[in-house]
Structures are given as C-alpha cells and as structure tokens.
Amino acid sequence: MSEPYVLVLYYSRHGATREMARHIAQGVERAGLEARLRTVPAVSADCEATAPDIPERGDLYASLDDLAGCAGLVLGSPTRFGNMAAAMKYFLDGTTALWLNGALIDKPAAVFTSTGSLHGGQESTLLTMMLPLLHHGMVMVGLPYSEPALSATRTGGTPYGASHWAGSDSSQQVSDDELRLCQALGERVARWALKAR
Ligand SMILES: Cc1cc2nc3c(=O)[nH]c(=O)nc-3n(C[C@H](O)[C@H](O)[C@H](O)COP(=O)(O)O)c2cc1C
C-alpha cells in the first residue's frame, strides 16, 4: 500500500490560489504527511477544446485515483461570482463513481479560496464548496479562533477555511496572517487524517 497523503486539489487561473495551495502543503508536511498537489484543467465554452493530459507547466492534473486514495483533501478555487470556478465544479461532477462506492466517507476535508475584492464572496464560496464534499461523506475541518491570525487579519482568513484577498489586479501577495492560516489548515487536515487511520 502506498504511503498516506493529503490531496491539495486546486484550480488557479492567475496564480493566487496556487500560491495558497503551496502554503497549505507546507502545513500538511509539518504535520508529518505527504502533500500531493494537483490541479484541474480549465473548461472551455468550445466543446471541441481539450487540454493535453499533462499540463505544460505546474502541478499535474488530478486523477480520480488521486482523490480516491487520499487520506485527506484540501480543495481550493478562485471565487467566481460568489462560487467555485466551473473547472473545479466540472471535476467534482465527474466523481460519481467515488460517491457510489463511498471512497471518501469519513475522510477529513477543508476548503480555500482567493478573491479580487475583500467582501466579494469568500465565505459564500467556501461554504458552497463544502456541499459536494459533505455529499461524499467527508468530515469538514475549519479554522478555530485559537489561531491568533484569525482575529488579527486585515485581509483574508475565515473560520470556514483559508482565504486570500488578491486585489482587483491580483497584485496583492498572500499576507502573513493569510499564510499562517493556510499552513494551519493544511496541518489540521493532516492531523485529522492521521487520527482517522
Ligand atoms: C469570471 C470571474 C468572476 C469573478 N468573480 C469574483 C467574485 O465574485 N468576487 C471576487 O471578489 N472576485 C471575483 N473574481 C476575481 C477572482 O476571484 C480573483 O482574481 C482570484 O484571486 C483569482 O485567483 P487565481 O489567481 O488563483 O486565478 C472573479 C474573476 C473572474 C474571472
């Protein structure tokens, strides 16, 4: 059997959510588990368009086996009109086989997002990203207020998951508080994944 890992699965168009994923992976590894970073291909209005099996750069695309085999999941997407991006929803809509055989039941999961504006839907995105994971029987993990950054932050960071305010031109770096909360979220999912084994 392969070593346990936490799947950090994200979609990112401009890189902000990808940067958060890196910090979350550090938290996972700090808790003693491998972090497997995977992304999903963009979807296109042109039904003829297909992405190559292997992306030209960056993390590999996730397979259903990556998801089925994980000990825990941290799922990230940019906010699009207050919700997750279509690319991530499309990937999740293809996971019926895993739902049918209960592959994700009782595994810990958490969510993260990046937005252009501070009040542009971080919390609605995080809460709605939880819904398919709850249908899969996953156990949601959030961020407790024992994390000092949750009260101190002047940018992103919520009890529902990690978040980042990238700014309307995506120029804002992940702040120190956002970074601490990304790492704490990864660490928490990894700790629960180890307990659940
Ligand atoms: C179609 C579309 C819809 C968006 N909707 C929102 C939104 O509802 N609220 C918000 O704050 N930002 C919104 N944004 C901005 C992105 O959430 C923001 O740029 C994010 O940081 C991108 O993450 P990425 O760098 O990982 O791609 C939207 C962007 C696009 C392209």
PDB file of C-alpha atoms and ligand atoms in Angstrom:
ATOM      1  CA  MET A   1       0.000   0.000   0.000  1.00  0.00           C
ATOM      2  CA  SER A   2       1.298   3.484  -0.805  1.00  0.00           C
ATOM      3  CA  GLU A   3       2.136   5.991   1.948  1.00  0.00           C
ATOM      4  CA  PRO A   4      -0.804   8.157   3.132  1.00  0.00           C
ATOM      5  CA  TYR A   5      -1.087  11.641   1.640  1.00  0.00           C
ATOM      6  CA  VAL A   6      -3.319  14.687   1.792  1.00  0.00           C
ATOM      7  CA  LEU A   7      -4.512  15.787  -1.631  1.00  0.00           C
ATOM      8  CA  VAL A   8      -4.293  19.571  -2.074  1.00  0.00           C
ATOM      9  CA  LEU A   9      -6.515  19.991  -5.103  1.00  0.00           C
ATOM     10  CA  TYR A  10      -6.971  23.440  -6.598  1.00  0.00           C
ATOM     11  CA  TYR A  11      -7.794  25.426  -9.706  1.00  0.00           C
ATOM     12  CA  SER A  12      -5.986  28.702 -10.375  1.00  0.00           C
ATOM     13  CA  ARG A  13      -6.047  30.945 -13.416  1.00  0.00           C
ATOM     14  CA  HIS A  14      -3.726  33.746 -12.269  1.00  0.00           C
ATOM     15  CA  GLY A  15      -1.711  32.026  -9.543  1.00  0.00           C
ATOM     16  CA  ALA A  16      -3.159  33.338  -6.264  1.00  0.00           C
ATOM     17  CA  THR A  17      -4.976  30.117  -5.347  1.00  0.00           C
ATOM     18  CA  ARG A  18      -1.898  28.148  -6.442  1.00  0.00           C
ATOM     19  CA  GLU A  19       0.262  30.151  -4.025  1.00  0.00           C
ATOM     20  CA  MET A  20      -2.193  29.390  -1.197  1.00  0.00           C
ATOM     21  CA  ALA A  21      -2.018  25.692  -2.117  1.00  0.00           C
ATOM     22  CA  ARG A  22       1.785  25.764  -1.629  1.00  0.00           C
ATOM     23  CA  HIS A  23       1.422  27.190   1.896  1.00  0.00           C
ATOM     24  CA  ILE A  24      -1.276  24.636   2.759  1.00  0.00           C
ATOM     25  CA  ALA A  25       1.028  21.853   1.543  1.00  0.00           C
ATOM     26  CA  GLN A  26       3.743  23.124   3.916  1.00  0.00           C
ATOM     27  CA  GLY A  27       1.260  22.807   6.797  1.00  0.00           C
ATOM     28  CA  VAL A  28       0.374  19.255   5.757  1.00  0.00           C
ATOM     29  CA  GLU A  29       4.050  18.282   5.678  1.00  0.00           C
ATOM     30  CA  ARG A  30       4.707  19.972   9.003  1.00  0.00           C
ATOM     31  CA  ALA A  31       2.127  17.563  10.491  1.00  0.00           C
ATOM     32  CA  GLY A  32       4.055  14.617   9.050  1.00  0.00           C
ATOM     33  CA  LEU A  33       2.077  13.654   5.957  1.00  0.00           C
ATOM     34  CA  GLU A  34       2.959  13.892   2.271  1.00  0.00           C
ATOM     35  CA  ALA A  35       1.074  16.674   0.454  1.00  0.00           C
ATOM     36  CA  ARG A  36       0.105  15.759  -3.115  1.00  0.00           C
ATOM     37  CA  LEU A  37      -0.515  18.970  -5.112  1.00  0.00           C
ATOM     38  CA  ARG A  38      -2.856  18.526  -8.059  1.00  0.00           C
ATOM     39  CA  THR A  39      -4.836  20.862 -10.292  1.00  0.00           C
ATOM     40  CA  VAL A  40      -7.687  20.532 -12.772  1.00  0.00           C
ATOM     41  CA  PRO A  41      -7.807  21.635 -16.436  1.00  0.00           C
ATOM     42  CA  ALA A  42      -9.738  24.741 -17.460  1.00  0.00           C
ATOM     43  CA  VAL A  43     -13.089  24.166 -19.119  1.00  0.00           C
ATOM     44  CA  SER A  44     -13.998  25.844 -22.376  1.00  0.00           C
ATOM     45  CA  ALA A  45     -17.209  27.038 -23.963  1.00  0.00           C
ATOM     46  CA  ASP A  46     -15.798  25.395 -27.098  1.00  0.00           C
ATOM     47  CA  CYS A  47     -16.798  21.733 -26.671  1.00  0.00           C
ATOM     48  CA  GLU A  48     -14.125  20.692 -29.160  1.00  0.00           C
ATOM     49  CA  ALA A  49     -11.315  22.055 -26.991  1.00  0.00           C
ATOM     50  CA  THR A  50      -9.386  19.533 -24.921  1.00  0.00           C
ATOM     51  CA  ALA A  51      -6.414  20.034 -22.654  1.00  0.00           C
ATOM     52  CA  PRO A  52      -3.309  17.857 -23.046  1.00  0.00           C
ATOM     53  CA  ASP A  53      -3.095  15.020 -20.493  1.00  0.00           C
ATOM     54  CA  ILE A  54      -0.071  16.657 -18.901  1.00  0.00           C
ATOM     55  CA  PRO A  55      -0.101  20.444 -18.309  1.00  0.00           C
ATOM     56  CA  GLU A  56       2.650  22.484 -19.975  1.00  0.00           C
ATOM     57  CA  ARG A  57       3.786  23.758 -16.558  1.00  0.00           C
ATOM     58  CA  GLY A  58       2.888  23.487 -12.892  1.00  0.00           C
ATOM     59  CA  ASP A  59       1.212  20.672 -10.983  1.00  0.00           C
ATOM     60  CA  LEU A  60      -0.207  17.591 -12.657  1.00  0.00           C
ATOM     61  CA  TYR A  61      -3.923  17.231 -13.267  1.00  0.00           C
ATOM     62  CA  ALA A  62      -5.683  15.208 -10.571  1.00  0.00           C
ATOM     63  CA  SER A  63      -6.974  11.758 -11.442  1.00  0.00           C
ATOM     64  CA  LEU A  64      -9.919  10.073  -9.771  1.00  0.00           C
ATOM     65  CA  ASP A  65      -7.362   7.699  -8.205  1.00  0.00           C
ATOM     66  CA  ASP A  66      -5.577  10.670  -6.583  1.00  0.00           C
ATOM     67  CA  LEU A  67      -8.871  11.585  -4.957  1.00  0.00           C
ATOM     68  CA  ALA A  68      -9.951   8.055  -4.047  1.00  0.00           C
ATOM     69  CA  GLY A  69      -6.585   7.246  -2.462  1.00  0.00           C
ATOM     70  CA  CYS A  70      -6.120  10.376  -0.351  1.00  0.00           C
ATOM     71  CA  ALA A  71      -6.171  10.309   3.460  1.00  0.00           C
ATOM     72  CA  GLY A  72      -7.496  13.896   3.473  1.00  0.00           C
ATOM     73  CA  LEU A  73      -8.402  16.637   0.995  1.00  0.00           C
ATOM     74  CA  VAL A  74      -7.866  20.408   0.848  1.00  0.00           C
ATOM     75  CA  LEU A  75      -9.840  21.869  -2.051  1.00  0.00           C
ATOM     76  CA  GLY A  76      -9.167  25.336  -3.475  1.00  0.00           C
ATOM     77  CA  SER A  77     -10.727  27.551  -6.120  1.00  0.00           C
ATOM     78  CA  PRO A  78     -10.777  31.218  -7.046  1.00  0.00           C
ATOM     79  CA  THR A  79     -14.117  32.860  -6.280  1.00  0.00           C
ATOM     80  CA  ARG A  80     -16.216  33.266  -9.417  1.00  0.00           C
ATOM     81  CA  PHE A  81     -19.407  35.246  -8.862  1.00  0.00           C
ATOM     82  CA  GLY A  82     -19.501  34.139  -5.221  1.00  0.00           C
ATOM     83  CA  ASN A  83     -18.961  30.473  -6.031  1.00  0.00           C
ATOM     84  CA  MET A  84     -16.245  27.999  -7.070  1.00  0.00           C
ATOM     85  CA  ALA A  85     -14.850  28.122 -10.626  1.00  0.00           C
ATOM     86  CA  ALA A  86     -16.544  25.945 -13.256  1.00  0.00           C
ATOM     87  CA  ALA A  87     -13.330  23.960 -13.774  1.00  0.00           C
ATOM     88  CA  MET A  88     -13.401  22.678 -10.199  1.00  0.00           C
ATOM     89  CA  LYS A  89     -17.155  22.031 -10.295  1.00  0.00           C
ATOM     90  CA  TYR A  90     -16.683  20.109 -13.551  1.00  0.00           C
ATOM     91  CA  PHE A  91     -14.036  17.907 -11.947  1.00  0.00           C
ATOM     92  CA  LEU A  92     -16.257  17.253  -8.926  1.00  0.00           C
ATOM     93  CA  ASP A  93     -19.229  16.435 -11.164  1.00  0.00           C
ATOM     94  CA  GLY A  94     -17.115  13.601 -12.570  1.00  0.00           C
ATOM     95  CA  THR A  95     -16.695  11.889  -9.180  1.00  0.00           C
ATOM     96  CA  THR A  96     -19.957   9.884  -9.135  1.00  0.00           C
ATOM     97  CA  ALA A  97     -18.120   6.537  -9.136  1.00  0.00           C
ATOM     98  CA  LEU A  98     -16.350   7.538  -5.911  1.00  0.00           C
ATOM     99  CA  TRP A  99     -19.657   8.626  -4.384  1.00  0.00           C
ATOM    100  CA  LEU A 100     -21.247   5.299  -5.340  1.00  0.00           C
ATOM    101  CA  ASN A 101     -18.555   3.244  -3.625  1.00  0.00           C
ATOM    102  CA  GLY A 102     -18.166   5.608  -0.656  1.00  0.00           C
ATOM    103  CA  ALA A 103     -14.463   6.165  -1.311  1.00  0.00           C
ATOM    104  CA  LEU A 104     -14.306   9.480   0.586  1.00  0.00           C
ATOM    105  CA  ILE A 105     -16.563   8.689   3.553  1.00  0.00           C
ATOM    106  CA  ASP A 106     -15.121   9.786   6.952  1.00  0.00           C
ATOM    107  CA  LYS A 107     -12.028  11.404   5.415  1.00  0.00           C
ATOM    108  CA  PRO A 108     -11.204  14.963   6.597  1.00  0.00           C
ATOM    109  CA  ALA A 109     -11.569  17.829   4.110  1.00  0.00           C
ATOM    110  CA  ALA A 110     -11.119  21.610   4.071  1.00  0.00           C
ATOM    111  CA  VAL A 111     -11.535  24.414   1.540  1.00  0.00           C
ATOM    112  CA  PHE A 112      -9.724  27.599   0.445  1.00  0.00           C
ATOM    113  CA  THR A 113     -10.320  30.464  -1.980  1.00  0.00           C
ATOM    114  CA  SER A 114      -8.856  33.660  -3.407  1.00  0.00           C
ATOM    115  CA  THR A 115     -10.865  36.740  -4.397  1.00  0.00           C
ATOM    116  CA  GLY A 116     -10.442  40.058  -6.175  1.00  0.00           C
ATOM    117  CA  SER A 117     -12.341  42.049  -3.546  1.00  0.00           C
ATOM    118  CA  LEU A 118     -12.400  41.649   0.225  1.00  0.00           C
ATOM    119  CA  HIS A 119     -16.167  41.287   0.531  1.00  0.00           C
ATOM    120  CA  GLY A 120     -16.713  39.660  -2.853  1.00  0.00           C
ATOM    121  CA  GLY A 121     -17.878  36.242  -1.679  1.00  0.00           C
ATOM    122  CA  GLN A 122     -15.066  34.417   0.118  1.00  0.00           C
ATOM    123  CA  GLU A 123     -17.434  32.929   2.677  1.00  0.00           C
ATOM    124  CA  SER A 124     -20.188  32.000   0.193  1.00  0.00           C
ATOM    125  CA  THR A 125     -17.564  30.270  -1.961  1.00  0.00           C
ATOM    126  CA  LEU A 126     -16.074  28.361   0.970  1.00  0.00           C
ATOM    127  CA  LEU A 127     -19.479  27.263   2.302  1.00  0.00           C
ATOM    128  CA  THR A 128     -20.751  26.124  -1.100  1.00  0.00           C
ATOM    129  CA  MET A 129     -17.508  24.273  -1.861  1.00  0.00           C
ATOM    130  CA  MET A 130     -18.260  22.166   1.224  1.00  0.00           C
ATOM    131  CA  LEU A 131     -21.566  20.869  -0.166  1.00  0.00           C
ATOM    132  CA  PRO A 132     -20.256  18.256  -2.632  1.00  0.00           C
ATOM    133  CA  LEU A 133     -17.697  17.133  -0.058  1.00  0.00           C
ATOM    134  CA  LEU A 134     -20.464  16.590   2.520  1.00  0.00           C
ATOM    135  CA  HIS A 135     -22.407  14.588  -0.085  1.00  0.00           C
ATOM    136  CA  HIS A 136     -19.303  12.420  -0.364  1.00  0.00           C
ATOM    137  CA  GLY A 137     -19.444  11.833   3.410  1.00  0.00           C
ATOM    138  CA  MET A 138     -16.265  13.783   4.152  1.00  0.00           C
ATOM    139  CA  VAL A 139     -15.753  15.364   7.574  1.00  0.00           C
ATOM    140  CA  MET A 140     -15.239  19.122   7.236  1.00  0.00           C
ATOM    141  CA  VAL A 141     -12.358  20.789   9.050  1.00  0.00           C
ATOM    142  CA  GLY A 142     -12.300  24.582   9.554  1.00  0.00           C
ATOM    143  CA  LEU A 143     -10.077  27.074  11.360  1.00  0.00           C
ATOM    144  CA  PRO A 144     -10.624  27.651  15.106  1.00  0.00           C
ATOM    145  CA  TYR A 145     -10.240  31.084  16.763  1.00  0.00           C
ATOM    146  CA  SER A 146      -7.359  29.633  18.760  1.00  0.00           C
ATOM    147  CA  GLU A 147      -5.412  30.634  15.623  1.00  0.00           C
ATOM    148  CA  PRO A 148      -4.410  34.245  16.525  1.00  0.00           C
ATOM    149  CA  ALA A 149      -4.237  35.219  12.826  1.00  0.00           C
ATOM    150  CA  LEU A 150      -7.985  34.686  12.505  1.00  0.00           C
ATOM    151  CA  SER A 151      -8.696  37.667  14.771  1.00  0.00           C
ATOM    152  CA  ALA A 152      -5.680  39.738  13.693  1.00  0.00           C
ATOM    153  CA  THR A 153      -6.093  39.525   9.922  1.00  0.00           C
ATOM    154  CA  ARG A 154      -6.868  42.683   7.958  1.00  0.00           C
ATOM    155  CA  THR A 155      -7.202  40.714   4.715  1.00  0.00           C
ATOM    156  CA  GLY A 156      -8.409  37.118   4.209  1.00  0.00           C
ATOM    157  CA  GLY A 157      -8.896  34.252   6.648  1.00  0.00           C
ATOM    158  CA  THR A 158     -12.183  32.785   7.900  1.00  0.00           C
ATOM    159  CA  PRO A 159     -13.334  30.026  10.253  1.00  0.00           C
ATOM    160  CA  TYR A 160     -14.776  28.261   7.186  1.00  0.00           C
ATOM    161  CA  GLY A 161     -11.382  27.836   5.557  1.00  0.00           C
ATOM    162  CA  ALA A 162      -8.365  29.775   4.285  1.00  0.00           C
ATOM    163  CA  SER A 163      -8.864  32.775   2.025  1.00  0.00           C
ATOM    164  CA  HIS A 164      -6.792  35.425   0.281  1.00  0.00           C
ATOM    165  CA  TRP A 165      -7.665  38.910  -0.916  1.00  0.00           C
ATOM    166  CA  ALA A 166      -5.643  39.223  -4.131  1.00  0.00           C
ATOM    167  CA  GLY A 167      -6.944  42.671  -5.187  1.00  0.00           C
ATOM    168  CA  SER A 168      -8.741  43.614  -8.375  1.00  0.00           C
ATOM    169  CA  ASP A 169      -5.491  43.370 -10.373  1.00  0.00           C
ATOM    170  CA  SER A 170      -4.268  40.251  -8.472  1.00  0.00           C
ATOM    171  CA  SER A 171      -1.264  42.247  -7.258  1.00  0.00           C
ATOM    172  CA  GLN A 172      -1.564  41.586  -3.510  1.00  0.00           C
ATOM    173  CA  GLN A 173       0.718  38.893  -2.103  1.00  0.00           C
ATOM    174  CA  VAL A 174      -0.559  36.378   0.434  1.00  0.00           C
ATOM    175  CA  SER A 175      -0.296  38.319   3.748  1.00  0.00           C
ATOM    176  CA  ASP A 176       1.488  36.929   6.806  1.00  0.00           C
ATOM    177  CA  ASP A 177      -1.840  36.185   8.522  1.00  0.00           C
ATOM    178  CA  GLU A 178      -3.286  34.535   5.400  1.00  0.00           C
ATOM    179  CA  LEU A 179      -0.115  32.439   5.092  1.00  0.00           C
ATOM    180  CA  ARG A 180      -0.286  31.299   8.738  1.00  0.00           C
ATOM    181  CA  LEU A 181      -3.932  30.284   8.250  1.00  0.00           C
ATOM    182  CA  CYS A 182      -3.121  28.359   5.046  1.00  0.00           C
ATOM    183  CA  GLN A 183      -0.437  26.425   6.903  1.00  0.00           C
ATOM    184  CA  ALA A 184      -2.681  25.869   9.924  1.00  0.00           C
ATOM    185  CA  LEU A 185      -5.434  24.495   7.683  1.00  0.00           C
ATOM    186  CA  GLY A 186      -3.084  22.049   5.961  1.00  0.00           C
ATOM    187  CA  GLU A 187      -1.681  20.993   9.319  1.00  0.00           C
ATOM    188  CA  ARG A 188      -5.166  20.408  10.774  1.00  0.00           C
ATOM    189  CA  VAL A 189      -6.342  18.262   7.868  1.00  0.00           C
ATOM    190  CA  ALA A 190      -3.147  16.195   8.080  1.00  0.00           C
ATOM    191  CA  ARG A 191      -3.562  15.717  11.856  1.00  0.00           C
ATOM    192  CA  TRP A 192      -7.164  14.528  11.439  1.00  0.00           C
ATOM    193  CA  ALA A 193      -6.128  12.291   8.546  1.00  0.00           C
ATOM    194  CA  LEU A 194      -3.535  10.632  10.802  1.00  0.00           C
ATOM    195  CA  LYS A 195      -6.115  10.205  13.603  1.00  0.00           C
ATOM    196  CA  ALA A 196      -8.673   8.704  11.229  1.00  0.00           C
ATOM    197  CA  ARG A 197      -6.325   5.922  10.108  1.00  0.00           C
TER     198      ARG A 197
HETATM  199  C1  LIG B   1     -15.431  35.252 -14.111  1.00  0.00           C
HETATM  200  C2  LIG B   1     -14.832  35.790 -12.848  1.00  0.00           C
HETATM  201  C3  LIG B   1     -15.638  36.000 -11.749  1.00  0.00           C
HETATM  202  C4  LIG B   1     -15.114  36.513 -10.560  1.00  0.00           C
HETATM  203  N1  LIG B   1     -15.943  36.702  -9.500  1.00  0.00           N
HETATM  204  C5  LIG B   1     -15.451  37.254  -8.353  1.00  0.00           C
HETATM  205  C6  LIG B   1     -16.313  37.472  -7.234  1.00  0.00           C
HETATM  206  O1  LIG B   1     -17.492  37.122  -7.218  1.00  0.00           O
HETATM  207  N2  LIG B   1     -15.779  38.080  -6.148  1.00  0.00           N
HETATM  208  C7  LIG B   1     -14.450  38.479  -6.093  1.00  0.00           C
HETATM  209  O2  LIG B   1     -14.039  39.055  -5.095  1.00  0.00           O
HETATM  210  N3  LIG B   1     -13.605  38.221  -7.129  1.00  0.00           N
HETATM  211  C8  LIG B   1     -14.077  37.626  -8.252  1.00  0.00           C
HETATM  212  N4  LIG B   1     -13.229  37.363  -9.307  1.00  0.00           N
HETATM  213  C9  LIG B   1     -11.777  37.604  -9.138  1.00  0.00           C
HETATM  214  C10 LIG B   1     -11.025  36.307  -8.730  1.00  0.00           C
HETATM  215  O3  LIG B   1     -11.680  35.635  -7.689  1.00  0.00           O
HETATM  216  C11 LIG B   1      -9.611  36.683  -8.234  1.00  0.00           C
HETATM  217  O4  LIG B   1      -8.920  37.352  -9.270  1.00  0.00           O
HETATM  218  C12 LIG B   1      -8.818  35.478  -7.751  1.00  0.00           C
HETATM  219  O5  LIG B   1      -7.792  35.944  -6.894  1.00  0.00           O
HETATM  220  C13 LIG B   1      -8.193  34.662  -8.894  1.00  0.00           C
HETATM  221  O6  LIG B   1      -7.486  33.557  -8.362  1.00  0.00           O
HETATM  222  P1  LIG B   1      -6.331  32.856  -9.208  1.00  0.00           P
HETATM  223  O7  LIG B   1      -5.147  33.828  -9.250  1.00  0.00           O
HETATM  224  O8  LIG B   1      -5.985  31.636  -8.424  1.00  0.00           O
HETATM  225  O9  LIG B   1      -6.869  32.545 -10.570  1.00  0.00           O
HETATM  226  C14 LIG B   1     -13.730  36.833 -10.489  1.00  0.00           C
HETATM  227  C15 LIG B   1     -12.909  36.589 -11.608  1.00  0.00           C
HETATM  228  C16 LIG B   1     -13.445  36.081 -12.764  1.00  0.00           C
HETATM  229  C17 LIG B   1     -12.531  35.843 -13.961  1.00  0.00           C
END
